[in-house]
Amino acid sequence: MTTISIVREDGQKIRLSTSGEGVGDDILDNQEEIYKLKANSDRYISPYNINYGDDNDGQAISTFGAENRWLDENGTLKIQKMILRENDNLNETGGIDISNNPDLSSLKDTESLLYIPQNDSLWIADDDGHQVFEMDFTTHEVKSKFTDVDLGTFTNGDINDHCNSSYEGVCDIEEIAYKENSDTLYIFAGHSRGTPSIFKLSRENIDDKFSIESYRKLDSNTEYPSAIVIDNDLIVSIGKSLYKYDYETNSIDSLPLFTIDDDVGEIVGLAYLDNILWVTTLGEHRLIKVNWSSKNIEHIYKMTNNGVSDPRGVEIIDNKLYIVDGNDNVEPHHVLKHAIHIYQVPN
């Protein structure tokens, strides 16, 4: 375990908590660490415990980049906002509480994100719950949902996997992608416990619910954990590489468009804006900034230093980065469970 401290304006070093969240060193100044810190240093618990907070079990942590709050030895409330290092750590500005949204009560995991600005919809893929949600981005109300049963039923028995005792259909919903020029949605299923496949959905009008139009089955050992449309090309990930995918022929190009050579883990999330591709990775928990024209990596961020222990889906909305945390170990109904974290887009 590691002791976490901060330094007050008067120079006094104050211990806030004992942490097992992978922190390497004590804080020497207020720019070294931005973990979500608990208020009472005597309570030996972490965000993975439902009692994380102050002595009254109230929320007293730096959630979504808010100030750290704690009581000193005289019972006086102290407040400090962490200052982040420019172009090293990300500046977290807010977040979306997923675990306490009644419309998302059946959600079990947050795997990927997709924003469709034309009708202000935020899509969330839930692989453990075998479902995809369309949520109103402004109100956070769910507008539509597709389940593994919906997808499996469309195949007329061609795909009828037994996900567990309660589900049948397409078991491992991993990713969603959107092609704007044809108003087409793609849902990707992986090979864990089921048949890897891709479903194409369409609709008559922008405010209508999507309908399943067709599907493609993939080889049993093939899956595309992340996907995105760039310049009307559907691009998918395999390991640390990105390939152009053709839905009509159900094939990918033989050579990758881009490969990450660094040991940063496999690609699980993609977002694109203004020639910059943002990539999240599994295992090493990185966010990577890529110049798409040159295919050069411009910066790599360690997301465990930025409040996200398991970065999955990433999206850019109103020039801000939205990154969903796929960590399943946070206690139910804690504000950080499967939360969507919001950051300023760094230069």
Short mmCIF file of C-alpha atoms in Angstrom, two decimals, residues 83-298:
data_model
loop_
_atom_site.label_atom_id
_atom_site.label_comp_id
_atom_site.label_asym_id
_atom_site.label_seq_id
_atom_site.Cartn_x
_atom_site.Cartn_y
_atom_site.Cartn_z
CA ILE A 83 -3.42 21.41 -10.75
CA LEU A 84 -2.62 19.18 -13.71
CA ARG A 85 0.56 19.25 -15.75
CA GLU A 86 -0.02 20.71 -19.19
CA ASN A 87 0.38 18.21 -22.05
CA ASP A 88 1.06 15.37 -19.62
CA ASN A 89 -2.06 14.76 -17.60
CA LEU A 90 -5.54 15.47 -18.88
CA ASN A 91 -7.79 18.15 -17.40
CA GLU A 92 -10.97 16.39 -16.24
CA THR A 93 -13.94 18.75 -16.39
CA GLY A 94 -16.96 16.56 -15.62
CA GLY A 95 -18.61 13.21 -16.08
CA ILE A 96 -21.80 11.22 -16.61
CA ASP A 97 -23.10 8.98 -13.83
CA ILE A 98 -24.16 5.74 -15.51
CA SER A 99 -24.70 3.44 -12.53
CA ASN A 100 -27.50 5.52 -10.98
CA ASN A 101 -29.46 6.14 -14.18
CA PRO A 102 -32.76 4.22 -13.82
CA ASP A 103 -33.01 3.84 -17.60
CA LEU A 104 -29.70 1.94 -17.53
CA SER A 105 -30.49 -0.33 -14.58
CA SER A 106 -29.90 -3.46 -16.68
CA LEU A 107 -26.46 -2.30 -17.84
CA LYS A 108 -23.65 -4.57 -16.63
CA ASP A 109 -20.59 -3.26 -18.44
CA THR A 110 -19.58 -0.25 -20.52
CA GLU A 111 -17.59 -1.34 -23.54
CA SER A 112 -17.82 1.39 -26.17
CA LEU A 113 -19.24 4.83 -26.93
CA LEU A 114 -20.66 6.45 -30.06
CA TYR A 115 -22.17 9.91 -30.47
CA ILE A 116 -24.53 10.78 -33.34
CA PRO A 117 -24.95 14.57 -33.31
CA GLN A 118 -27.75 14.62 -35.90
CA ASN A 119 -30.25 13.48 -33.27
CA ASP A 120 -28.13 14.05 -30.13
CA SER A 121 -27.81 10.34 -29.31
CA LEU A 122 -25.09 8.70 -27.24
CA TRP A 123 -24.80 4.96 -27.86
CA ILE A 124 -23.34 2.59 -25.25
CA ALA A 125 -22.41 -1.04 -25.91
CA ASP A 126 -22.72 -3.45 -22.97
CA ASP A 127 -20.98 -6.76 -23.66
CA ASP A 128 -21.71 -8.40 -20.29
CA GLY A 129 -25.38 -7.41 -20.50
CA HIS A 130 -25.57 -8.33 -24.20
CA GLN A 131 -27.22 -5.06 -25.25
CA VAL A 132 -26.76 -1.69 -26.93
CA PHE A 133 -28.40 1.47 -25.59
CA GLU A 134 -29.30 4.66 -27.45
CA MET A 135 -29.39 7.43 -24.86
CA ASP A 136 -30.44 11.04 -25.28
CA PHE A 137 -27.18 12.88 -24.74
CA THR A 138 -28.84 15.88 -23.07
CA THR A 139 -31.47 14.23 -20.84
CA HIS A 140 -29.70 10.85 -20.40
CA GLU A 141 -33.00 9.09 -21.09
CA VAL A 142 -32.79 5.85 -23.08
CA LYS A 143 -34.48 6.19 -26.47
CA SER A 144 -33.98 2.67 -27.81
CA LYS A 145 -32.20 -0.60 -27.07
CA PHE A 146 -31.04 -3.66 -29.00
CA THR A 147 -30.35 -6.93 -27.19
CA ASP A 148 -28.58 -10.15 -28.10
CA VAL A 149 -32.03 -11.67 -28.58
CA ASP A 150 -32.98 -8.95 -31.10
CA LEU A 151 -29.85 -9.62 -33.11
CA GLY A 152 -30.06 -13.39 -32.83
CA THR A 153 -33.75 -13.48 -33.78
CA PHE A 154 -33.01 -11.54 -36.96
CA THR A 155 -30.72 -14.38 -38.13
CA ASN A 156 -33.59 -16.92 -37.98
CA GLY A 157 -31.54 -19.39 -35.97
CA ASP A 158 -28.29 -18.92 -37.85
CA ILE A 159 -26.82 -17.33 -34.72
CA ASN A 160 -28.35 -18.70 -31.52
CA ASP A 161 -25.58 -18.78 -28.96
CA HIS A 162 -26.19 -19.59 -25.30
CA CYS A 163 -24.61 -16.67 -23.49
CA ASN A 164 -25.69 -17.89 -20.07
CA SER A 165 -28.81 -19.33 -18.49
CA SER A 166 -30.82 -16.20 -19.27
CA TYR A 167 -29.72 -15.12 -22.75
CA GLU A 168 -29.74 -16.57 -26.22
CA GLY A 169 -28.62 -14.85 -29.39
CA VAL A 170 -25.49 -12.82 -30.05
CA CYS A 171 -23.48 -12.96 -26.86
CA ASP A 172 -20.50 -10.62 -27.08
CA ILE A 173 -21.60 -7.16 -28.25
CA GLU A 174 -18.35 -5.20 -28.42
CA GLU A 175 -18.59 -2.11 -30.60
CA ILE A 176 -20.79 0.27 -32.57
CA ALA A 177 -19.90 2.47 -35.53
CA TYR A 178 -21.85 4.99 -37.60
CA LYS A 179 -21.62 5.99 -41.27
CA GLU A 180 -23.08 9.48 -41.56
CA ASN A 181 -23.55 9.76 -45.32
CA SER A 182 -25.90 6.75 -45.39
CA ASP A 183 -27.22 7.06 -41.81
CA THR A 184 -26.09 3.48 -41.17
CA LEU A 185 -25.28 1.90 -37.82
CA TYR A 186 -23.01 -1.14 -37.37
CA ILE A 187 -23.05 -3.38 -34.29
CA PHE A 188 -20.02 -5.64 -33.79
CA ALA A 189 -20.11 -8.89 -31.80
CA GLY A 190 -16.99 -10.73 -30.68
CA HIS A 191 -16.17 -14.42 -30.33
CA SER A 192 -16.28 -14.66 -26.53
CA ARG A 193 -19.04 -17.19 -25.76
CA GLY A 194 -20.56 -16.73 -29.18
CA THR A 195 -20.39 -16.17 -32.92
CA PRO A 196 -18.42 -13.12 -34.09
CA SER A 197 -20.57 -11.07 -36.42
CA ILE A 198 -21.45 -7.60 -37.71
CA PHE A 199 -24.99 -6.25 -38.01
CA LYS A 200 -25.99 -3.40 -40.31
CA LEU A 201 -28.89 -1.19 -39.23
CA SER A 202 -30.75 1.56 -41.09
CA ARG A 203 -33.76 3.88 -40.66
CA GLU A 204 -36.05 6.06 -42.76
CA ASN A 205 -35.59 9.32 -40.86
CA ILE A 206 -33.00 10.65 -38.46
CA ASP A 207 -35.36 10.53 -35.46
CA ASP A 208 -36.67 7.02 -36.17
CA LYS A 209 -35.45 3.91 -34.40
CA PHE A 210 -32.90 1.89 -36.32
CA SER A 211 -33.96 -1.46 -37.80
CA ILE A 212 -31.68 -4.41 -38.47
CA GLU A 213 -31.11 -4.70 -42.21
CA SER A 214 -28.51 -7.45 -42.65
CA TYR A 215 -25.59 -9.19 -40.98
CA ARG A 216 -22.26 -10.84 -41.69
CA LYS A 217 -20.69 -13.72 -39.78
CA LEU A 218 -16.95 -13.67 -39.20
CA ASP A 219 -14.51 -16.53 -38.87
CA SER A 220 -14.76 -18.16 -35.46
CA ASN A 221 -11.40 -16.80 -34.31
CA THR A 222 -11.94 -13.27 -35.66
CA GLU A 223 -13.31 -10.20 -33.90
CA TYR A 224 -13.00 -6.45 -34.24
CA PRO A 225 -12.97 -4.90 -30.74
CA SER A 226 -13.17 -1.33 -32.05
CA ALA A 227 -14.39 0.35 -35.20
CA ILE A 228 -14.83 3.82 -36.66
CA VAL A 229 -15.79 5.51 -39.93
CA ILE A 230 -13.20 7.95 -41.31
CA ASP A 231 -13.75 9.60 -44.70
CA ASN A 232 -16.57 7.12 -45.36
CA ASP A 233 -14.25 4.13 -44.80
CA LEU A 234 -15.22 1.63 -42.11
CA ILE A 235 -12.05 0.92 -40.12
CA VAL A 236 -11.68 -1.92 -37.60
CA SER A 237 -9.02 -2.96 -35.12
CA ILE A 238 -7.22 -6.27 -34.69
CA GLY A 239 -4.70 -6.27 -31.87
CA LYS A 240 -2.62 -3.11 -32.22
CA SER A 241 -3.45 -2.52 -35.90
CA LEU A 242 -6.24 -0.82 -37.87
CA TYR A 243 -7.59 -2.15 -41.17
CA LYS A 244 -10.10 -0.96 -43.75
CA TYR A 245 -13.16 -3.25 -43.72
CA ASP A 246 -15.64 -3.81 -46.57
CA TYR A 247 -19.06 -4.88 -45.33
CA GLU A 248 -20.31 -6.02 -48.74
CA THR A 249 -17.44 -8.47 -49.24
CA ASN A 250 -17.02 -9.08 -45.49
CA SER A 251 -13.26 -8.66 -45.77
CA ILE A 252 -10.41 -6.45 -44.60
CA ASP A 253 -7.44 -5.15 -46.55
CA SER A 254 -4.34 -7.30 -46.41
CA LEU A 255 -2.16 -4.46 -45.11
CA PRO A 256 -2.97 -2.34 -42.06
CA LEU A 257 -3.60 1.39 -42.25
CA PHE A 258 -1.87 1.94 -38.93
CA THR A 259 -0.02 -0.10 -36.32
CA ILE A 260 1.12 0.84 -32.84
CA ASP A 261 4.67 -0.36 -32.28
CA ASP A 262 4.86 0.67 -28.63
CA ASP A 263 3.99 -1.79 -25.87
CA VAL A 264 0.71 -0.08 -24.97
CA GLY A 265 -1.81 -2.91 -25.26
CA GLU A 266 -4.45 -3.75 -27.86
CA ILE A 267 -6.80 -1.16 -29.36
CA VAL A 268 -10.30 -1.09 -27.83
CA GLY A 269 -11.60 2.43 -28.53
CA LEU A 270 -11.45 4.96 -31.38
CA ALA A 271 -12.55 8.57 -31.89
CA TYR A 272 -11.71 10.97 -34.71
CA LEU A 273 -11.88 14.72 -35.29
CA ASP A 274 -9.91 17.16 -37.45
CA ASN A 275 -7.25 14.70 -38.59
CA ILE A 276 -6.56 13.49 -35.04
CA LEU A 277 -7.35 9.90 -34.09
CA TRP A 278 -7.77 9.10 -30.40
CA VAL A 279 -7.09 5.50 -29.38
CA THR A 280 -7.70 3.70 -26.08
CA THR A 281 -5.89 0.46 -25.30
CA LEU A 282 -6.53 -2.61 -23.18
CA GLY A 283 -4.05 -3.88 -20.60
CA GLU A 284 -1.77 -0.87 -20.38
CA HIS A 285 -4.73 1.54 -20.10
CA ARG A 286 -3.46 4.20 -22.50
CA LEU A 287 -5.01 7.05 -24.46
CA ILE A 288 -3.04 7.73 -27.63
CA LYS A 289 -3.14 10.81 -29.86
CA VAL A 290 -2.38 10.00 -33.50
CA ASN A 291 -1.92 12.34 -36.45
CA TRP A 292 -4.02 10.47 -38.99
CA SER A 293 -2.35 11.97 -42.08
CA SER A 294 1.19 11.10 -41.05
CA LYS A 295 0.17 8.14 -38.82
CA ASN A 296 2.59 9.49 -36.22
CA ILE A 297 1.86 9.13 -32.51
CA GLU A 298 1.92 12.60 -30.97
#
